[in-house]
Amino acid sequence: KAMAWDLRSNYDAELGRAAALRPLAGDVARVEELYPGYPYAQHPPVLTPQENGTATPPDGSGAGADAGPDDAPAETGDAGADDASGETDAEGETTAAPGWLDREATNALASAHEAIQAVPVLLGEGEGVGSNSFVVAGEHTASGAPLLANDPHLSISAPGVWYQVGLHCTETSAECTFDVAGFSFAGMPGVIIGHNSDLSWGLTNLNADVTDFFLERVYDDGTHLYDGERVDLSRRTETIEVNGGSDLVLTITSTRHGPIISEVLPETSAAGSVPVPQDSPSSGFSGYAVALGWTALQPGRTAEAIFAMNRATDAADLAAAAAILDVPAQNIVFATTDGAIGYQAPGRVPVRRPVPEGPLPSDGTWPRPGWDPRYDWKGFVAPEDMPAAVDPAEGFIVAANQAVAPAGEGPFLARDWDYGYRADRIRALIESSIADDPLDAEAMNAIMLDDHSPYAPVLVPALLQVDVDDPFVQEAVDLLRQWSADGFPQSRDSAAAAYFAAIWANLLELTFSDELPASQAPDGGSRWLHVVRGLLEDPENPWWDDRTTVDQVEGRDLILQRSLVRARRQLTNFLGKDADRWEWGKVHDAELRHPVLGGESLPVPLTTLMNPAAVGVSGGPSIVNAMSWDAGARTRDGRPVFTVTSAPSMRMVSDLSDLDASRWVNLTGSSGHAGSAHYTDQIDAWADGRTFPWPFSRAAAEEAAADELTLRPPA
């Protein structure tokens, strides 16, 4: 459940659209410019048309016929109409006319956003939370057997979220079925990612849209409006027992769509405005409430699915396990010792029917009117309709959070994907490698460590065309010219990489901060790269103009020039005036903190014990080596902050020719005890990109063992 909460995909985008609407004067089209469609032509999905193993049911009942193809233009209706006259409903209350921007809906959504943000982040969220996974068939490997690589990108901490484990029965039987090794969570029996003696699998976030926010018309008498009638709210109490303290008793109020979360933190500021359909009820004195629809709020069998994956031996077994892996929705890539490779999408994904006359798209990208049953979920995509493939013709599969299937094919899963820069780079590296030499485990690991910046080829040519008349700034700009010749590596010893990162953070701030609320400051991830790519082709686009300057209309080149100057000054203050001596790793470091005992307010001896020393790293967001940072974060004096927010939480390569030849590394170590030698003994290797042997067979494990602990049940 914790992992499902943190990987719930588009909730940020859904609330982000609502939050941006009011500052943009209700212009839905301008909001959608910040959420462009997936670039299928430039970045291939996980599966090609020939590979996708699903089809829309002939009766149209599957989700593929419900919300429209992934590349279909959003039907926004007359959301920009300036008509607030309203009409009167059956109860004499004023209803919202098309395009009316409801202030109470704004406040409810703000409450929802703050309530969600108050929940502890266990595994991370935002741009960096994705992952790389890729599998290559034996026809392209040195051994002739498949290779599989996986590195989940999650929030960093000490200890990390994973521990390495082998779970082996002395003799497998009906009573004892496990012979598996890999990575698991503390307290979770079974292996989440790893391999058994027949099959290896890796996971990445599917990015399926599994949450929706429903606006609810709630009345003081404990009812809410649904399908023209007042229906009682559901209320229950939950008790949290507190060790050493009083019990905490919570009252949970729900509708058929889920718990009402906007009442958790009512003291909120406006986060956005949403148009509601013409025949909607008024929001009332207290405003609309917001209920959370989330697939993980229903009972599921995910733990059972983990055990089934641990025992799987082929594609059929994995498909059976995927059918009961309800949450979180994941991409599964796999390979078997008999030479097969494949892909399987599991997860409980809602089916949404289109409501064409509504003022906003009904595809799950915007909050939904909870009083109108047309916006309800219509079941879930059937497991047999989820995308799948076995032994694709090109001999490899890359799943790195990009769109899954070609536009319009198979079930509708989401509109908000990662924009595919990592996936596209991995594909290019695999294709380049197999054209020269077969791949081995070392080469697979090298792909995961690739630090080529996809941002630089887009932005640097435009930056180098800007007139710079200050020699001091030009000295830094010259770094970009040489960097371009080197192929734009975001390596930790690169001066140009540091300068470029500062330029990127400043460009986003100068372009968008005058119109977007602080809560929606660009994080600099793949979506923003795609947005800026489009803006660079339109030098006079209104987004370039700084609305706070009343006597000037800025264009692209002026914003680029200001970004160059500000970045030069900021890095000079932080790293010194000699630009050649700057290093990306000096500002881009991984600070691993204990989530409870690592806070700055605690005694220094304690935090020194619990928090390992920060380590400089390469990479960045949308880079294969995804050491992400938040481009919207700032110090008190306004300088960008490049500290890593999420990163590869582990790396593994499974060699299906000899499982004992597989490799792995954990973020921190395999112990959660700060007094253990294994609490931090893998950090340096992780930062350097090194891996360790992964003994699997009993003989290999015994040979590698340094310590042995035997647990015996009482007589």
XYZ file of C-alpha atoms in Angstrom:
715
model
C 0.000 0.000 0.000
C 2.844 2.380 0.789
C 4.432 1.780 -2.585
C 1.072 2.114 -4.326
C 0.495 5.458 -2.592
C 3.796 6.882 -3.758
C 3.439 5.491 -7.294
C -0.138 6.598 -7.840
C 0.892 8.430 -11.016
C -1.130 11.367 -12.243
C -2.634 12.800 -9.029
C -0.049 15.608 -9.176
C -0.927 16.343 -12.779
C -4.672 16.259 -12.097
C -4.458 18.711 -9.223
C -1.744 20.658 -11.020
C -4.086 21.372 -13.913
C -6.718 22.610 -11.474
C -4.190 24.712 -9.563
C -2.948 26.406 -12.742
C -6.404 27.197 -14.103
C -7.281 30.160 -11.922
C -3.951 32.037 -12.318
C -4.336 31.519 -16.066
C -7.766 33.165 -16.037
C -9.611 29.927 -16.643
C -7.912 29.282 -19.963
C -8.045 25.484 -20.226
C -6.095 25.527 -23.486
C -3.163 27.344 -21.857
C -3.193 24.872 -18.993
C -3.067 21.981 -21.417
C -0.040 23.574 -23.114
C 1.806 22.653 -19.918
C 0.670 19.010 -20.252
C 1.415 18.162 -23.895
C 0.557 14.796 -25.353
C 3.066 11.979 -25.463
C 5.467 12.283 -28.453
C 4.829 8.878 -30.032
C 6.622 9.809 -33.249
C 9.853 10.686 -31.452
C 9.825 8.253 -28.522
C 8.482 4.747 -29.181
C 6.217 3.153 -26.567
C 7.167 -0.028 -24.743
C 5.398 -2.204 -27.303
C 5.234 -1.798 -31.067
C 1.999 -2.500 -32.971
C 3.223 -6.016 -33.741
C 4.154 -6.711 -30.138
C 1.076 -5.523 -28.280
C -0.693 -8.690 -27.234
C -4.048 -7.109 -26.406
C -7.014 -6.065 -28.468
C -10.151 -4.043 -27.839
C -13.085 -6.415 -27.234
C -15.403 -6.555 -30.254
C -18.395 -5.357 -28.232
C -16.570 -2.166 -27.245
C -16.807 -3.045 -23.562
C -13.085 -2.799 -22.945
C -11.413 0.364 -21.766
C -9.858 0.917 -25.157
C -13.230 2.150 -26.392
C -14.044 4.286 -23.380
C -11.797 7.241 -22.814
C -10.400 7.634 -26.306
C -6.935 6.925 -27.700
C -3.901 8.299 -25.926
C -3.234 10.814 -28.694
C -6.808 12.047 -29.041
C -7.168 15.807 -28.531
C -8.896 16.745 -25.301
C -12.477 17.885 -25.644
C -12.586 20.909 -23.366
C -15.974 22.320 -24.278
C -16.760 25.978 -23.701
C -14.583 26.277 -20.614
C -13.496 29.800 -21.427
C -16.991 31.278 -21.816
C -17.554 34.417 -19.781
C -21.086 33.720 -18.604
C -21.747 33.699 -14.875
C -25.467 34.294 -15.037
C -26.271 30.766 -13.889
C -29.554 28.913 -13.787
C -31.779 27.635 -10.988
C -31.997 23.972 -10.011
C -34.942 22.104 -8.537
C -34.064 23.245 -5.025
C -33.887 26.909 -5.946
C -30.109 27.042 -5.790
C -28.031 28.780 -8.411
C -26.127 26.379 -10.597
C -22.868 26.977 -12.395
C -22.964 28.149 -15.970
C -20.389 26.866 -18.449
C -16.971 28.280 -17.765
C -17.832 29.564 -14.286
C -14.745 29.283 -12.085
C -15.896 28.102 -8.716
C -13.960 29.550 -5.767
C -15.246 26.895 -3.396
C -14.099 24.140 -5.727
C -10.736 25.855 -5.671
C -10.572 25.734 -1.898
C -11.678 22.127 -1.768
C -8.968 21.107 -4.218
C -6.409 23.058 -2.238
C -7.447 21.163 0.879
C -7.135 17.908 -0.996
C -3.665 18.809 -2.203
C -2.456 19.783 1.276
C -3.949 16.655 2.816
C -2.123 14.464 0.333
C 1.142 16.328 0.835
C 0.805 15.798 4.599
C 1.007 12.029 4.190
C 4.588 10.835 4.845
C 6.499 10.141 1.657
C 7.928 6.676 2.141
C 9.241 5.950 -1.305
C 9.258 9.272 -3.126
C 7.090 11.071 -5.635
C 7.339 13.340 -8.625
C 9.619 13.296 -11.662
C 12.292 10.990 -10.306
C 9.943 8.263 -9.246
C 10.078 6.009 -12.234
C 12.612 3.367 -13.119
C 14.565 1.783 -15.924
C 14.126 -1.822 -16.953
C 15.252 -3.557 -20.092
C 15.708 -7.123 -21.196
C 17.752 -8.419 -24.133
C 17.304 -11.789 -25.828
C 20.139 -14.265 -26.206
C 20.569 -13.464 -29.897
C 22.172 -10.169 -28.792
C 24.224 -11.366 -25.801
C 27.694 -12.823 -25.452
C 26.416 -15.910 -23.634
C 23.491 -16.613 -25.932
C 21.080 -16.346 -23.005
C 18.948 -13.329 -21.979
C 20.141 -10.469 -19.766
C 17.794 -8.338 -17.653
C 18.531 -5.002 -15.930
C 16.443 -2.963 -13.489
C 17.005 0.129 -11.333
C 13.903 1.536 -9.589
C 14.104 5.301 -8.993
C 12.779 6.190 -5.561
C 13.295 8.766 -2.853
C 16.677 8.390 -1.171
C 17.129 7.756 2.539
C 19.282 5.933 5.050
C 18.628 3.088 5.237
C 17.401 2.632 1.694
C 14.013 1.059 1.023
C 15.415 -2.295 -0.137
C 17.308 -5.090 1.491
C 18.942 -7.952 -0.395
C 17.787 -11.433 0.451
C 17.684 -15.018 -0.721
C 14.721 -17.181 0.199
C 15.533 -20.839 -0.428
C 13.831 -23.997 0.709
C 16.286 -26.791 1.482
C 14.175 -28.811 -0.902
C 11.299 -27.303 -2.844
C 7.980 -29.069 -2.441
C 4.276 -28.334 -2.191
C 4.849 -27.270 1.420
C 7.962 -25.170 0.715
C 7.951 -23.541 -2.706
C 10.638 -20.851 -2.672
C 14.017 -20.759 -4.373
C 14.387 -17.041 -5.111
C 16.704 -14.081 -4.452
C 16.521 -10.349 -4.955
C 15.276 -7.201 -3.262
C 12.498 -6.869 -0.725
C 11.014 -4.388 1.751
C 11.452 -4.689 5.485
C 8.473 -6.598 6.844
C 7.400 -7.917 3.457
C 7.767 -11.670 3.012
C 8.856 -12.679 -0.437
C 11.025 -10.992 -3.059
C 9.645 -7.942 -4.889
C 12.242 -7.815 -7.685
C 14.758 -10.551 -8.476
C 14.965 -14.018 -9.931
C 14.378 -17.649 -9.124
C 16.052 -20.621 -10.771
C 13.915 -20.290 -13.924
C 12.876 -16.680 -14.376
C 14.043 -13.132 -13.613
C 11.791 -10.076 -13.505
C 12.093 -6.327 -13.095
C 9.513 -3.659 -12.253
C 8.971 -0.063 -13.338
C 6.021 2.198 -12.687
C 3.321 1.747 -15.327
C 2.053 5.340 -14.789
C -1.524 4.155 -15.224
C -4.081 6.666 -13.967
C -5.430 4.957 -10.856
C -6.684 8.000 -8.910
C -9.408 10.564 -9.491
C -10.652 13.502 -7.473
C -14.434 13.765 -7.276
C -16.098 17.072 -6.384
C -18.942 16.301 -3.993
C -21.964 18.480 -3.127
C -22.256 17.842 0.620
C -25.112 19.148 2.801
C -25.183 19.989 6.497
C -27.639 17.194 7.229
C -25.002 14.528 6.465
C -26.075 13.831 2.893
C -24.537 14.446 -0.481
C -26.011 14.753 -3.937
C -25.818 11.812 -6.311
C -27.875 11.255 -9.454
C -30.423 13.900 -8.441
C -30.994 12.527 -4.936
C -29.574 13.218 -1.496
C -27.705 10.179 -0.247
C -26.334 9.629 3.258
C -22.609 10.043 3.684
C -20.762 7.007 4.990
C -18.990 7.526 8.307
C -16.785 5.207 10.318
C -14.185 5.574 13.045
C -10.633 4.281 12.985
C -8.452 4.002 16.080
C -4.681 4.340 15.932
C -3.061 2.997 19.058
C -0.078 5.149 20.092
C 2.695 3.532 22.099
C 3.065 5.476 25.346
C 0.241 7.862 24.484
C -3.485 8.180 24.034
C -5.326 6.494 21.216
C -6.023 8.642 18.184
C -9.597 8.243 16.985
C -10.380 9.414 13.464
C -13.754 9.815 11.822
C -13.627 8.919 8.145
C -16.326 10.367 5.906
C -16.788 8.802 2.475
C -18.963 8.801 -0.587
C -19.277 5.978 -3.089
C -16.158 7.382 -4.752
C -13.893 7.234 -1.716
C -12.945 9.096 1.456
C -13.453 12.864 1.616
C -9.956 14.221 2.036
C -10.557 17.956 1.718
C -11.881 18.108 5.288
C -8.576 16.888 6.715
C -6.841 20.261 6.337
C -9.478 22.931 5.724
C -7.095 25.855 6.230
C -5.872 26.143 2.675
C -5.219 28.744 0.045
C -6.543 28.625 -3.471
C -4.895 25.909 -5.539
C -6.884 26.323 -8.736
C -10.337 26.585 -10.247
C -12.323 24.132 -12.276
C -15.331 24.645 -14.527
C -18.301 22.445 -13.691
C -21.066 21.296 -16.045
C -23.960 23.627 -16.755
C -26.523 21.685 -14.725
C -24.309 21.315 -11.639
C -25.582 22.111 -8.144
C -24.229 25.176 -6.393
C -21.285 24.561 -4.133
C -23.235 25.796 -1.105
C -21.890 27.814 1.797
C -19.127 25.336 2.651
C -18.133 24.626 -0.936
C -17.587 21.361 -2.696
C -15.833 18.585 -0.835
C -13.272 16.406 -2.605
C -13.342 12.611 -2.417
C -10.401 10.495 -3.465
C -11.041 7.611 -5.801
C -8.043 5.256 -5.690
C -7.800 1.649 -6.754
C -5.762 0.704 -3.682
C -8.655 1.585 -1.381
C -10.325 -1.661 -2.422
C -9.191 -5.032 -1.083
C -6.628 -6.702 -3.269
C -4.261 -9.663 -3.575
C -0.927 -7.975 -4.265
C 0.954 -9.866 -1.541
C -0.281 -13.131 -3.011
C 0.838 -11.900 -6.429
C 4.373 -11.333 -5.117
C 4.538 -14.971 -3.988
C 3.196 -16.068 -7.371
C 5.954 -14.109 -9.147
C 8.518 -15.694 -6.842
C 7.358 -19.127 -8.061
C 6.795 -18.226 -11.744
C 8.717 -20.184 -14.368
C 7.336 -18.835 -17.669
C 5.188 -16.171 -19.311
C 1.939 -17.945 -18.415
C 2.853 -18.061 -14.731
C 3.785 -14.389 -14.789
C 0.511 -13.441 -16.486
C -1.375 -15.323 -13.776
C 0.536 -13.464 -11.085
C -0.040 -10.132 -12.843
C -3.789 -10.782 -12.902
C -3.910 -10.480 -9.100
C -1.250 -7.765 -8.685
C -3.819 -5.021 -8.107
C -1.592 -2.165 -6.921
C 0.731 -0.563 -7.691
C 0.286 -0.817 -11.453
C 3.685 -1.779 -12.843
C 5.523 -2.726 -16.002
C 6.965 -6.229 -15.638
C 9.815 -7.249 -17.924
C 11.046 -10.815 -17.633
C 13.413 -13.413 -19.011
C 13.683 -17.152 -18.552
C 16.600 -19.541 -18.464
C 15.186 -21.329 -21.515
C 15.643 -18.132 -23.557
C 12.303 -16.309 -23.556
C 11.925 -12.589 -22.876
C 8.688 -10.690 -22.396
C 6.580 -7.893 -21.003
C 3.426 -7.936 -18.900
C 1.345 -5.046 -17.529
C -0.555 -5.832 -14.329
C -2.649 -3.557 -12.169
C -6.219 -2.496 -11.493
C -6.940 0.327 -13.960
C -10.297 2.155 -13.968
C -12.514 2.333 -17.026
C -13.854 5.856 -17.635
C -16.637 6.580 -20.144
C -16.445 9.824 -22.145
C -18.813 12.657 -21.230
C -18.489 14.778 -24.382
C -20.679 17.709 -23.315
C -18.753 18.423 -20.119
C -16.586 21.550 -19.876
C -13.464 19.478 -19.154
C -12.061 16.180 -20.446
C -13.512 13.135 -18.702
C -10.428 10.976 -19.228
C -9.156 11.248 -15.646
C -6.894 14.258 -16.167
C -9.194 16.727 -14.344
C -11.349 16.513 -11.178
C -14.756 14.985 -11.820
C -18.311 15.929 -10.730
C -19.201 13.346 -8.116
C -22.938 14.052 -8.290
C -23.154 12.885 -11.915
C -23.042 9.077 -12.329
C -21.758 9.485 -15.888
C -18.368 10.341 -14.374
C -18.226 7.210 -12.206
C -15.726 4.466 -12.946
C -17.300 1.698 -15.018
C -15.310 -1.191 -13.658
C -11.681 -2.040 -14.381
C -9.685 -3.198 -17.353
C -9.789 -6.993 -17.534
C -6.403 -8.642 -16.805
C -6.464 -10.430 -20.153
C -6.783 -7.050 -21.912
C -3.678 -5.581 -20.290
C -0.716 -5.156 -22.680
C 1.691 -8.081 -22.950
C 4.344 -9.431 -25.312
C 6.650 -12.445 -25.567
C 9.816 -12.654 -27.690
C 9.447 -9.465 -29.755
C 11.079 -9.490 -33.175
C 13.740 -6.869 -32.376
C 15.037 -9.013 -29.509
C 14.804 -6.543 -26.627
C 12.242 -4.629 -24.558
C 12.678 -1.269 -22.795
C 10.195 -0.173 -20.120
C 11.178 3.145 -18.536
C 7.804 4.721 -17.693
C 7.051 5.813 -21.255
C 3.710 5.139 -22.944
C 3.043 1.424 -23.119
C 1.282 0.814 -26.433
C 0.932 2.739 -29.694
C -1.632 5.514 -29.626
C -5.177 4.187 -29.658
C -4.228 0.518 -29.256
C -5.366 -1.655 -26.378
C -7.011 -0.378 -23.199
C -6.802 3.278 -22.266
C -4.381 3.452 -19.332
C -3.417 7.117 -18.951
C -2.618 10.385 -20.670
C 0.167 11.472 -18.320
C 3.290 9.440 -19.070
C 6.955 10.060 -18.618
C 7.878 11.631 -21.952
C 10.257 8.862 -22.960
C 13.703 10.481 -23.011
C 15.242 7.787 -20.800
C 13.549 5.006 -22.705
C 14.651 6.425 -26.041
C 18.259 6.730 -24.868
C 18.292 3.148 -23.569
C 16.959 1.894 -26.886
C 19.655 3.820 -28.750
C 22.387 2.434 -26.504
C 21.160 -1.140 -26.919
C 20.919 -0.779 -30.689
C 24.402 0.745 -30.860
C 25.876 -1.974 -28.654
C 24.403 -4.957 -30.448
C 25.506 -3.521 -33.781
C 29.126 -3.805 -32.603
C 29.424 -6.520 -29.946
C 27.079 -8.804 -28.041
C 26.027 -7.526 -24.638
C 27.222 -8.885 -21.312
C 26.356 -8.012 -17.702
C 28.982 -5.260 -17.592
C 27.534 -3.620 -20.696
C 24.008 -3.763 -19.249
C 25.220 -2.016 -16.105
C 27.025 0.596 -18.204
C 23.730 1.447 -19.903
C 22.119 2.118 -16.512
C 25.005 4.494 -15.726
C 24.663 6.549 -18.898
C 24.637 10.262 -18.030
C 23.938 11.828 -21.426
C 21.687 14.875 -20.987
C 18.641 14.950 -23.284
C 18.066 18.576 -22.264
C 21.321 19.909 -23.672
C 20.850 18.974 -27.363
C 17.494 20.774 -27.207
C 18.614 23.912 -25.381
C 22.339 24.468 -25.948
C 22.073 25.345 -29.675
C 19.624 28.111 -28.782
C 21.815 29.309 -25.912
C 24.890 29.553 -28.126
C 23.025 31.842 -30.527
C 22.261 34.405 -27.842
C 24.332 37.599 -27.858
C 26.459 37.864 -24.711
C 28.463 41.079 -24.386
C 29.949 40.381 -20.961
C 33.326 38.535 -21.144
C 32.754 37.215 -17.628
C 29.549 35.478 -18.737
C 31.052 34.474 -22.075
C 33.754 32.521 -20.231
C 31.041 30.261 -18.829
C 29.146 30.081 -22.112
C 32.307 28.757 -23.766
C 32.027 25.714 -21.501
C 28.864 24.754 -23.374
C 30.655 24.725 -26.737
C 33.184 22.141 -25.606
C 30.490 20.197 -23.770
C 28.556 19.960 -27.003
C 31.585 18.456 -28.743
C 31.881 15.881 -25.922
C 28.260 14.705 -26.281
C 26.721 16.484 -23.261
C 27.682 14.129 -20.409
C 26.122 15.094 -17.060
C 29.170 13.654 -15.262
C 30.063 14.693 -11.744
C 33.408 16.231 -12.756
C 31.868 18.376 -15.520
C 31.935 22.173 -15.196
C 29.585 22.616 -18.146
C 27.040 20.235 -16.592
C 26.893 22.395 -13.466
C 26.460 25.578 -15.521
C 23.785 24.026 -17.704
C 21.790 22.814 -14.693
C 21.808 26.328 -13.247
C 20.707 27.751 -16.605
C 17.833 25.255 -16.775
C 16.582 26.104 -13.278
C 16.715 29.839 -14.013
C 15.074 29.510 -17.414
C 12.085 27.704 -15.895
C 11.750 30.275 -13.144
C 12.017 33.253 -15.505
C 9.529 31.739 -17.937
C 6.815 30.412 -15.656
C 7.004 31.862 -12.130
C 5.131 35.046 -13.077
C 2.015 33.090 -14.026
C 2.015 29.845 -12.058
C 1.506 29.518 -8.296
C 4.493 28.519 -6.174
C 2.943 25.093 -5.591
C 3.218 24.455 -9.327
C 6.798 25.621 -9.799
C 8.345 23.495 -12.575
C 10.354 20.579 -11.187
C 12.328 20.383 -14.430
C 11.333 16.844 -15.341
C 10.571 15.344 -18.726
C 7.253 17.173 -19.096
C 8.963 20.541 -18.753
C 11.638 19.565 -21.224
C 8.906 18.746 -23.716
C 7.118 22.036 -23.011
C 10.277 24.113 -23.447
C 11.188 22.228 -26.619
C 7.974 23.532 -28.149
C 8.453 27.078 -26.844
C 11.945 27.344 -28.336
C 10.340 27.132 -31.765
C 8.095 30.126 -30.954
C 10.336 33.052 -29.869
C 7.411 35.400 -29.169
C 5.178 32.939 -27.340
C 3.349 34.663 -24.431
C 4.945 32.258 -21.944
C 8.303 33.982 -22.510
C 6.944 37.359 -21.417
C 7.477 38.351 -17.788
C 4.105 39.732 -16.703
C 5.726 41.564 -13.774
C 7.602 43.960 -16.101
C 5.005 46.502 -17.194
C 7.193 48.371 -19.670
C 8.695 45.428 -21.559
C 7.557 42.348 -23.450
C 10.209 39.658 -23.166
C 10.846 37.110 -25.875
C 12.771 33.857 -25.974
C 16.249 35.297 -26.536
C 16.013 37.774 -23.679
C 14.929 35.052 -21.250
C 17.772 32.817 -22.448
C 20.252 35.656 -22.011
C 19.033 36.393 -18.462
C 19.316 32.688 -17.641
C 22.942 32.633 -18.799
C 23.812 35.676 -16.699
C 22.023 34.582 -13.531
C 23.488 31.073 -13.681
C 27.002 32.475 -14.067
C 26.598 34.736 -11.037
C 25.032 32.057 -8.853
C 27.728 29.453 -9.509
C 30.441 32.077 -9.077
C 29.145 32.809 -5.593
C 28.978 29.123 -4.762
C 31.873 27.496 -6.651
C 34.199 30.401 -7.404
C 34.884 32.711 -10.343
C 37.052 30.231 -12.287
C 34.397 28.457 -14.338
C 36.825 25.785 -15.518
C 37.104 24.516 -11.949
C 33.399 24.037 -11.378
C 32.193 20.447 -10.915
C 28.664 19.103 -11.152
C 29.269 16.682 -8.289
C 30.121 19.550 -5.919
C 26.580 20.909 -6.102
C 24.716 17.743 -7.090
C 25.049 15.438 -4.127
C 23.053 12.645 -2.557
C 22.265 13.425 1.076
C 20.987 10.224 2.671
C 18.963 11.032 5.779
C 17.264 8.778 8.269
C 13.543 9.599 8.035
C 13.080 9.688 11.826
C 16.458 10.168 13.488
C 18.214 12.199 10.807
C 16.527 15.581 11.141
C 18.511 18.801 11.523
C 16.834 19.611 14.851
C 18.207 16.464 16.509
C 21.562 16.220 18.335
C 24.560 16.198 16.001
C 26.072 12.959 17.380
C 22.813 11.167 16.615
C 22.419 12.550 13.093
C 26.100 11.868 12.368
C 25.526 8.223 13.265
C 22.287 7.891 11.311
C 23.080 9.987 8.214
C 25.957 8.938 5.948
C 28.159 11.662 4.508
C 26.791 13.256 1.347
C 28.317 11.976 -1.884
C 28.559 13.830 -5.188
C 26.980 12.052 -8.133
C 26.483 12.393 -11.879
C 23.207 12.186 -13.768
C 19.964 14.091 -13.360
C 16.241 14.008 -14.200
C 15.219 12.297 -17.454
C 18.767 10.947 -17.694
C 19.189 7.166 -17.659
C 21.292 7.539 -14.500
C 18.317 9.284 -12.940
C 19.809 11.225 -10.027
C 16.918 13.672 -10.030
C 16.795 17.130 -8.468
C 14.005 19.677 -8.193
C 14.493 22.654 -10.514
C 11.961 24.629 -8.472
C 13.814 24.314 -5.158
C 15.653 27.402 -3.900
C 17.865 28.438 -0.999
C 16.858 31.428 1.115
C 18.917 33.713 -1.107
C 17.252 32.382 -4.253
C 19.985 30.054 -5.523
C 18.838 26.800 -7.161
C 19.259 23.647 -5.110
C 20.634 20.616 -6.948
C 20.490 18.089 -4.097
C 19.316 14.678 -5.253
C 15.650 14.039 -4.456
C 15.308 10.557 -5.955
C 17.722 8.136 -7.535
C 18.309 4.506 -8.523
C 17.411 2.790 -5.260
C 19.321 -0.291 -6.390
C 20.754 -1.713 -9.593
C 20.699 -5.304 -10.749
C 21.626 -7.327 -13.816
C 20.380 -10.914 -14.087
C 22.421 -13.228 -16.287
C 20.141 -16.071 -17.358
C 23.076 -18.092 -18.683
C 24.558 -18.387 -15.188
C 22.522 -16.885 -12.367
C 25.594 -16.875 -10.128
C 27.166 -14.437 -12.627
C 24.439 -11.861 -11.959
C 25.337 -8.515 -10.367
C 23.663 -6.188 -7.885
C 24.195 -3.179 -5.647
C 22.001 -1.525 -3.039
C 21.772 2.197 -2.311
C 23.139 2.078 1.234
C 23.620 -1.456 2.449
C 21.575 -4.478 3.403
C 21.168 -3.597 7.078
C 18.902 -0.997 8.639
C 20.929 -0.865 11.865
C 23.305 2.089 12.082
C 25.699 0.035 14.186
C 26.107 -2.612 11.507
C 29.028 -2.633 9.099
C 26.458 -3.300 6.383
C 24.447 -0.102 7.050
C 26.404 1.980 4.515
C 28.944 -0.379 2.962
C 27.526 -0.131 -0.575
C 27.142 3.659 -0.907
C 30.493 4.339 -2.538
C 30.059 1.495 -5.022
C 26.534 2.704 -5.793
C 27.731 6.274 -6.405
C 30.618 5.056 -8.570
C 28.405 2.709 -10.577
C 30.047 -0.484 -9.370
C 28.177 -3.698 -8.584
C 28.869 -6.835 -6.558
C 28.560 -10.563 -7.318
C 25.113 -11.975 -6.648
C 25.572 -15.580 -5.487
C 22.397 -17.592 -5.918
C 23.120 -21.300 -5.871
C 23.749 -22.920 -2.511
C 27.374 -23.608 -3.408
C 27.992 -20.005 -4.508
C 26.272 -18.580 -1.436
C 28.229 -20.772 0.953
C 31.497 -19.910 -0.777
C 30.779 -16.178 -0.526
C 29.511 -16.257 3.068
C 31.374 -14.313 5.725
C 28.931 -14.811 8.607
C 26.212 -17.328 9.310
C 23.297 -17.073 11.735
C 21.160 -20.118 12.418
C 17.688 -19.725 13.927
C 16.247 -22.835 15.579
C 12.664 -23.192 16.793
C 12.240 -24.172 20.445
C 12.008 -27.867 21.138
